[in-house]
Every structure is written in structure tokens, then in C-alpha cells.
């Protein structure tokens, strides 16, 4: 007589957070911040971030368009520090950098670093360091970033609860972009880590603009770390 009971576990992912985001290179942080404040965005905080990414020879996250990251954050207003662990899935469309994102706060990031290394997930040599000014209006979060070695960028983001919310979130972000004077063709689909790695190898960064042709071209990074950017 077989007394084994089969237990079926159903994975419910309809509420998995989806980071709906676009990224735009900008020339002037001051002008960008002024425009945000004129359009009713409020400063939520200023911080310094250092991102260390992990990868493994046994499971190459780059090949799967995924990312594992430990981020250390220093609040420049209070001096307090915190750390978080992020897991990001593949890009979800051809017009943004929207991805599934799972995040947890870390009390002792050093322990997780040891765990990852025991599992052969090692830190990628190139860390991403930036100063971030965070603005909010409604459910839209705007990060104005000064990235070491790369220049200035604008990220517009909404965290949606599930994939079904992504189209509406993206539409809302596109409306804010137009309000700020940007178009879809101004956005890029390459991440800071990839830009820094490419800069280390060749001194150039590949930028993917979101036109119908998915146009690709390369622009040079100047000595100051600033690339081509929309002028508004």
C-alpha cells in the first residue's frame, strides 16, 4: 500500500514586483533638477550608492540577461548607511529597461558576500558608484544620477505589482518624459555596469536607442566621463 501523499505547490507570481524604468543621458544635473522641481517633483533624498554585481562561471547571469547585486547606500543628509540585495530578471520589452526585481534589506551584507562566494558567485571587478538625487511625484520616482566615469543620467521608474501592470506603468512614464521635454528616442537600454565594462575595454560605450529600427551606435566617453546626451 502506497501511503505517499503528493503535494503540489503552485507558484503564484502575479504580484512579483516589476521595475518599469527608462533611462536618459543628460548634460546638466542642475537644469534637470530645476525642471523636475518646476513640474512638481519633490526631493525625497540624496545618497551615495556603491553597487557590486556578482556572476558565476556555472551560471552566467549575463547570458540570461539577469543580475545579482549588493548595494551599499549612504544617506548624505543623515550619514546613515544601509545595504540591500537585488535580483533582477531579463528585460521585459524592447522600449525600456523594465525588469522583474526582488529586493531585500541586509543587516550584515558581509555574510551574504561569503555565502555568494561559497556558491561560486564572485564579485564583478567593476563596481558602480554614483551620487543619486531622488525625486517623487505620485507613484513616479525619478533618480538623477551622477555616475563615476560615465556622466549624468535620468531614470524614471514605477514599481508595478505584476506583469499585467507594466503597459500602464510604461504609458504613465512616457507621459512624464514628454512633460520633461524628452522623447522615446532619447532613452537608452544599456545598464551602468555594462557601460563601465565597455569603457574599460575600449573607451567607448554602446548605446541602444529605442527607435523602431532598434538603432545601435557607439559614442566616445570624454575625459570628464560625459557622453552624448539630449539637449533640452
C-alpha atoms as a printed R data frame, in Angstrom:
    type eleno elety resid chain resno      x      y       z
1   ATOM     1    CA   UNK     A     1  0.000  0.000   0.000
2   ATOM     2    CA   UNK     A     2  1.433  3.339  -1.020
3   ATOM     3    CA   UNK     A     3  0.879  5.951   1.675
4   ATOM     4    CA   UNK     A     4  2.828  8.686  -0.053
5   ATOM     5    CA   UNK     A     5  0.962 11.925  -0.477
6   ATOM     6    CA   UNK     A     6  1.747 14.066  -3.472
7   ATOM     7    CA   UNK     A     7  1.923 17.731  -2.602
8   ATOM     8    CA   UNK     A     8  1.572 20.189  -5.449
9   ATOM     9    CA   UNK     A     9  2.984 23.645  -4.872
10  ATOM    10    CA   UNK     A    10  1.619 26.356  -7.119
11  ATOM    11    CA   UNK     A    11  3.930 29.274  -7.656
12  ATOM    12    CA   UNK     A    12  1.934 32.489  -7.607
13  ATOM    13    CA   UNK     A    13  3.894 35.271  -9.308
14  ATOM    14    CA   UNK     A    14  1.148 37.689 -10.265
15  ATOM    15    CA   UNK     A    15  2.321 40.018  -7.504
16  ATOM    16    CA   UNK     A    16  6.016 39.801  -8.274
17  ATOM    17    CA   UNK     A    17  7.277 43.402  -8.337
18  ATOM    18    CA   UNK     A    18  8.144 44.675 -11.807
19  ATOM    19    CA   UNK     A    19 10.513 47.613 -12.106
20  ATOM    20    CA   UNK     A    20  9.219 49.676 -15.034
21  ATOM    21    CA   UNK     A    21 12.016 52.066 -15.943
22  ATOM    22    CA   UNK     A    22 13.529 54.226 -18.652
23  ATOM    23    CA   UNK     A    23 16.992 55.770 -18.649
24  ATOM    24    CA   UNK     A    24 18.066 59.010 -20.356
25  ATOM    25    CA   UNK     A    25 21.567 60.547 -20.557
26  ATOM    26    CA   UNK     A    26 21.508 64.254 -19.625
27  ATOM    27    CA   UNK     A    27 24.093 67.021 -19.882
28  ATOM    28    CA   UNK     A    28 23.254 69.169 -16.860
29  ATOM    29    CA   UNK     A    29 22.130 67.867 -13.467
30  ATOM    30    CA   UNK     A    30 21.252 71.397 -12.379
31  ATOM    31    CA   UNK     A    31 18.953 72.045 -15.344
32  ATOM    32    CA   UNK     A    32 17.336 68.625 -14.947
33  ATOM    33    CA   UNK     A    33 16.670 69.164 -11.242
34  ATOM    34    CA   UNK     A    34 15.270 72.640 -11.922
35  ATOM    35    CA   UNK     A    35 12.847 71.218 -14.487
36  ATOM    36    CA   UNK     A    36 11.714 68.478 -12.109
37  ATOM    37    CA   UNK     A    37 11.001 70.956  -9.344
38  ATOM    38    CA   UNK     A    38  9.107 73.217 -11.751
39  ATOM    39    CA   UNK     A    39  6.929 70.243 -12.712
40  ATOM    40    CA   UNK     A    40  6.009 69.474  -9.103
41  ATOM    41    CA   UNK     A    41  8.503 66.760  -8.197
42  ATOM    42    CA   UNK     A    42  9.733 66.824  -4.591
43  ATOM    43    CA   UNK     A    43 13.194 65.873  -3.381
44  ATOM    44    CA   UNK     A    44 12.943 62.648  -1.356
45  ATOM    45    CA   UNK     A    45 16.629 62.272  -0.554
46  ATOM    46    CA   UNK     A    46 20.246 62.425  -1.668
47  ATOM    47    CA   UNK     A    47 22.565 59.485  -1.285
48  ATOM    48    CA   UNK     A    48 25.798 57.881  -2.345
49  ATOM    49    CA   UNK     A    49 25.481 54.361  -3.759
50  ATOM    50    CA   UNK     A    50 28.020 51.644  -4.458
51  ATOM    51    CA   UNK     A    51 26.802 48.610  -6.417
52  ATOM    52    CA   UNK     A    52 28.748 45.357  -6.557
53  ATOM    53    CA   UNK     A    53 27.451 42.767  -9.024
54  ATOM    54    CA   UNK     A    54 28.022 39.023  -8.863
55  ATOM    55    CA   UNK     A    55 28.402 36.347 -11.508
56  ATOM    56    CA   UNK     A    56 29.378 32.701 -11.740
57  ATOM    57    CA   UNK     A    57 31.139 30.543 -14.296
58  ATOM    58    CA   UNK     A    58 28.490 27.881 -13.576
59  ATOM    59    CA   UNK     A    59 25.564 30.202 -14.313
60  ATOM    60    CA   UNK     A    60 26.496 33.221 -16.377
61  ATOM    61    CA   UNK     A    61 23.917 35.846 -15.456
62  ATOM    62    CA   UNK     A    62 24.895 37.994 -18.446
63  ATOM    63    CA   UNK     A    63 23.859 35.258 -20.866
64  ATOM    64    CA   UNK     A    64 20.441 35.142 -19.202
65  ATOM    65    CA   UNK     A    65 20.144 38.955 -19.016
66  ATOM    66    CA   UNK     A    66 19.861 38.774 -15.212
67  ATOM    67    CA   UNK     A    67 21.673 40.464 -12.337
68  ATOM    68    CA   UNK     A    68 22.573 39.870  -8.691
69  ATOM    69    CA   UNK     A    69 23.681 42.960  -6.792
70  ATOM    70    CA   UNK     A    70 24.637 44.099  -3.307
71  ATOM    71    CA   UNK     A    71 24.102 47.833  -2.911
72  ATOM    72    CA   UNK     A    72 25.515 49.947  -0.100
73  ATOM    73    CA   UNK     A    73 23.789 53.289   0.412
74  ATOM    74    CA   UNK     A    74 24.958 56.299   2.428
75  ATOM    75    CA   UNK     A    75 22.330 58.946   3.115
76  ATOM    76    CA   UNK     A    76 24.093 62.264   2.507
77  ATOM    77    CA   UNK     A    77 21.607 64.126   4.729
78  ATOM    78    CA   UNK     A    78 21.884 61.920   7.825
79  ATOM    79    CA   UNK     A    79 25.111 59.987   7.253
80  ATOM    80    CA   UNK     A    80 23.297 56.704   7.922
81  ATOM    81    CA   UNK     A    81 24.212 53.649   5.875
82  ATOM    82    CA   UNK     A    82 22.230 50.614   4.760
83  ATOM    83    CA   UNK     A    83 22.597 47.702   2.381
84  ATOM    84    CA   UNK     A    84 20.242 45.798   0.104
85  ATOM    85    CA   UNK     A    85 20.340 42.721  -2.092
86  ATOM    86    CA   UNK     A    86 18.688 42.769  -5.508
87  ATOM    87    CA   UNK     A    87 17.855 40.081  -8.030
88  ATOM    88    CA   UNK     A    88 16.810 41.362 -11.459
89  ATOM    89    CA   UNK     A    89 15.291 39.342 -14.281
90  ATOM    90    CA   UNK     A    90 15.592 39.794 -18.060
91  ATOM    91    CA   UNK     A    91 14.293 42.905 -19.818
92  ATOM    92    CA   UNK     A    92 10.563 42.606 -20.455
93  ATOM    93    CA   UNK     A    93 10.185 44.669 -23.626
94  ATOM    94    CA   UNK     A    94 12.049 46.384 -26.456
95  ATOM    95    CA   UNK     A    95 11.401 50.005 -25.446
96  ATOM    96    CA   UNK     A    96 12.573 50.258 -21.817
97  ATOM    97    CA   UNK     A    97 14.748 48.613 -19.185
98  ATOM    98    CA   UNK     A    98 11.765 47.177 -17.297
99  ATOM    99    CA   UNK     A    99 12.543 44.003 -15.351
100 ATOM   100    CA   UNK     A   100 11.256 41.805 -12.574
101 ATOM   101    CA   UNK     A   101 13.014 42.875  -9.385
102 ATOM   102    CA   UNK     A   102 13.234 41.218  -5.985
103 ATOM   103    CA   UNK     A   103 14.822 43.195  -3.157
104 ATOM   104    CA   UNK     A   104 15.663 42.615   0.486
105 ATOM   105    CA   UNK     A   105 17.385 44.725   3.116
106 ATOM   106    CA   UNK     A   106 20.606 43.385   4.619
107 ATOM   107    CA   UNK     A   107 21.678 43.783   8.231
108 ATOM   108    CA   UNK     A   108 25.013 42.060   7.599
109 ATOM   109    CA   UNK     A   109 25.941 42.202   3.898
110 ATOM   110    CA   UNK     A   110 29.309 40.631   4.655
111 ATOM   111    CA   UNK     A   111 27.599 37.324   5.460
112 ATOM   112    CA   UNK     A   112 25.749 37.303   2.144
113 ATOM   113    CA   UNK     A   113 29.010 38.095   0.358
114 ATOM   114    CA   UNK     A   114 30.543 34.964   1.926
115 ATOM   115    CA   UNK     A   115 27.501 32.868   1.006
116 ATOM   116    CA   UNK     A   116 27.629 34.009  -2.620
117 ATOM   117    CA   UNK     A   117 31.347 33.287  -2.845
118 ATOM   118    CA   UNK     A   118 30.825 29.804  -1.358
119 ATOM   119    CA   UNK     A   119 28.301 29.228  -4.150
120 ATOM   120    CA   UNK     A   120 30.948 30.429  -6.672
121 ATOM   121    CA   UNK     A   121 29.162 33.727  -7.351
122 ATOM   122    CA   UNK     A   122 32.074 36.152  -7.332
123 ATOM   123    CA   UNK     A   123 32.086 39.966  -7.461
124 ATOM   124    CA   UNK     A   124 32.447 41.516 -10.890
125 ATOM   125    CA   UNK     A   125 35.624 43.671 -10.789
126 ATOM   126    CA   UNK     A   126 33.857 46.834 -11.964
127 ATOM   127    CA   UNK     A   127 31.765 48.478  -9.203
128 ATOM   128    CA   UNK     A   128 29.195 51.167  -9.993
129 ATOM   129    CA   UNK     A   129 29.482 54.283  -7.822
130 ATOM   130    CA   UNK     A   130 27.143 57.232  -8.079
131 ATOM   131    CA   UNK     A   131 25.549 60.153  -6.312
132 ATOM   132    CA   UNK     A   132 21.763 59.960  -6.587
133 ATOM   133    CA   UNK     A   133 19.167 62.694  -6.134
134 ATOM   134    CA   UNK     A   134 15.743 61.053  -5.761
135 ATOM   135    CA   UNK     A   135 12.560 62.938  -6.653
136 ATOM   136    CA   UNK     A   136  8.977 61.724  -6.402
137 ATOM   137    CA   UNK     A   137  5.544 62.742  -7.646
138 ATOM   138    CA   UNK     A   138  2.653 60.385  -7.134
139 ATOM   139    CA   UNK     A   139  3.889 56.883  -7.817
140 ATOM   140    CA   UNK     A   140  6.647 58.034 -10.201
141 ATOM   141    CA   UNK     A   141 10.185 58.040  -8.835
142 ATOM   142    CA   UNK     A   142 12.876 59.956 -10.704
143 ATOM   143    CA   UNK     A   143 16.558 59.363  -9.966
144 ATOM   144    CA   UNK     A   144 19.042 61.993 -11.127
145 ATOM   145    CA   UNK     A   145 22.417 60.235 -11.151
146 ATOM   146    CA   UNK     A   146 25.994 61.427 -11.355
147 ATOM   147    CA   UNK     A   147 27.839 58.185 -12.180
148 ATOM   148    CA   UNK     A   148 31.602 57.982 -11.708
149 ATOM   149    CA   UNK     A   149 33.280 57.640 -15.091
150 ATOM   150    CA   UNK     A   150 30.049 57.883 -17.095
151 ATOM   151    CA   UNK     A   151 28.397 61.236 -16.508
152 ATOM   152    CA   UNK     A   152 24.816 62.227 -15.754
153 ATOM   153    CA   UNK     A   153 21.615 60.232 -16.218
154 ATOM   154    CA   UNK     A   154 17.924 60.440 -15.514
155 ATOM   155    CA   UNK     A   155 15.947 57.332 -14.517
156 ATOM   156    CA   UNK     A   156 12.146 57.339 -14.366
157 ATOM   157    CA   UNK     A   157 10.609 54.413 -12.530
158 ATOM   158    CA   UNK     A   158  7.344 52.938 -11.316
159 ATOM   159    CA   UNK     A   159  7.203 49.684  -9.357
160 ATOM   160    CA   UNK     A   160  4.265 47.686 -10.694
161 ATOM   161    CA   UNK     A   161  2.711 44.743  -8.885
162 ATOM   162    CA   UNK     A   162  2.834 42.110 -11.587
163 ATOM   163    CA   UNK     A   163  3.499 41.946 -15.309
164 ATOM   164    CA   UNK     A   164 -0.066 42.940 -16.192
165 ATOM   165    CA   UNK     A   165  0.560 46.421 -14.778
166 ATOM   166    CA   UNK     A   166  3.649 47.062 -16.905
167 ATOM   167    CA   UNK     A   167  1.923 48.598 -20.000
168 ATOM   168    CA   UNK     A   168  0.004 51.123 -17.879
169 ATOM   169    CA   UNK     A   169  3.108 51.996 -15.876
170 ATOM   170    CA   UNK     A   170  5.146 52.493 -19.043
171 ATOM   171    CA   UNK     A   171  2.448 54.721 -20.525
172 ATOM   172    CA   UNK     A   172  2.494 56.873 -17.385
173 ATOM   173    CA   UNK     A   173  6.282 57.157 -17.538
174 ATOM   174    CA   UNK     A   174  6.153 58.149 -21.205
175 ATOM   175    CA   UNK     A   175  3.724 60.941 -20.306
176 ATOM   176    CA   UNK     A   176  6.149 62.239 -17.669
177 ATOM   177    CA   UNK     A   177  9.011 62.034 -20.179
178 ATOM   178    CA   UNK     A   178  7.111 64.269 -22.600
179 ATOM   179    CA   UNK     A   179  6.307 66.651 -19.775
180 ATOM   180    CA   UNK     A   180 10.040 66.948 -19.064
181 ATOM   181    CA   UNK     A   181 10.823 67.511 -22.735
182 ATOM   182    CA   UNK     A   182 12.102 64.052 -23.697
183 ATOM   183    CA   UNK     A   183 11.042 61.528 -26.312
184 ATOM   184    CA   UNK     A   184 11.378 57.773 -26.568
185 ATOM   185    CA   UNK     A   185 14.335 58.188 -28.934
186 ATOM   186    CA   UNK     A   186 16.281 59.903 -26.125
187 ATOM   187    CA   UNK     A   187 16.263 56.786 -23.943
188 ATOM   188    CA   UNK     A   188 18.934 54.098 -23.755
189 ATOM   189    CA   UNK     A   189 18.720 50.402 -22.862
190 ATOM   190    CA   UNK     A   190 22.178 49.711 -21.516
191 ATOM   191    CA   UNK     A   191 22.991 49.492 -17.808
192 ATOM   192    CA   UNK     A   192 25.687 51.364 -15.913
193 ATOM   193    CA   UNK     A   193 27.737 48.217 -15.297
194 ATOM   194    CA   UNK     A   194 27.763 47.337 -18.996
195 ATOM   195    CA   UNK     A   195 28.788 50.879 -19.905
196 ATOM   196    CA   UNK     A   196 31.654 50.862 -17.411
197 ATOM   197    CA   UNK     A   197 32.864 47.446 -18.569
198 ATOM   198    CA   UNK     A   198 32.840 48.551 -22.189
199 ATOM   199    CA   UNK     A   199 34.620 51.779 -21.308
200 ATOM   200    CA   UNK     A   200 37.371 49.812 -19.546
201 ATOM   201    CA   UNK     A   201 37.877 47.653 -22.622
202 ATOM   202    CA   UNK     A   202 37.650 50.152 -25.437
203 ATOM   203    CA   UNK     A   203 36.918 53.651 -24.171
204 ATOM   204    CA   UNK     A   204 33.522 53.644 -25.881
205 ATOM   205    CA   UNK     A   205 30.010 52.804 -24.814
206 ATOM   206    CA   UNK     A   206 27.346 51.169 -26.959
207 ATOM   207    CA   UNK     A   207 24.040 52.949 -26.670
208 ATOM   208    CA   UNK     A   208 20.778 51.342 -27.820
209 ATOM   209    CA   UNK     A   209 18.112 53.872 -28.737
210 ATOM   210    CA   UNK     A   210 14.521 52.729 -28.725
211 ATOM   211    CA   UNK     A   211 13.529 53.521 -32.275
212 ATOM   212    CA   UNK     A   212 11.657 51.055 -34.461
213 ATOM   213    CA   UNK     A   213 14.923 50.040 -36.083
214 ATOM   214    CA   UNK     A   214 16.454 49.491 -32.605
215 ATOM   215    CA   UNK     A   215 19.330 51.614 -33.850
216 ATOM   216    CA   UNK     A   216 22.733 50.824 -32.399
217 ATOM   217    CA   UNK     A   217 25.775 53.014 -32.439
218 ATOM   218    CA   UNK     A   218 28.731 53.862 -30.234
219 ATOM   219    CA   UNK     A   219 29.699 57.157 -28.711
220 ATOM   220    CA   UNK     A   220 33.035 58.095 -27.156
221 ATOM   221    CA   UNK     A   221 33.434 58.833 -23.482
222 ATOM   222    CA   UNK     A   222 35.290 62.083 -22.893
223 ATOM   223    CA   UNK     A   223 37.956 62.613 -20.247
224 ATOM   224    CA   UNK     A   224 35.280 64.009 -17.946
225 ATOM   225    CA   UNK     A   225 33.169 60.876 -18.398
226 ATOM   226    CA   UNK     A   226 30.378 62.608 -20.299
227 ATOM   227    CA   UNK     A   227 28.901 61.093 -23.417
228 ATOM   228    CA   UNK     A   228 26.437 62.443 -25.939
229 ATOM   229    CA   UNK     A   229 23.148 63.430 -24.359
230 ATOM   230    CA   UNK     A   230 19.905 65.080 -25.353
231 ATOM   231    CA   UNK     A   231 19.952 68.840 -25.039
232 ATOM   232    CA   UNK     A   232 16.809 70.377 -23.501
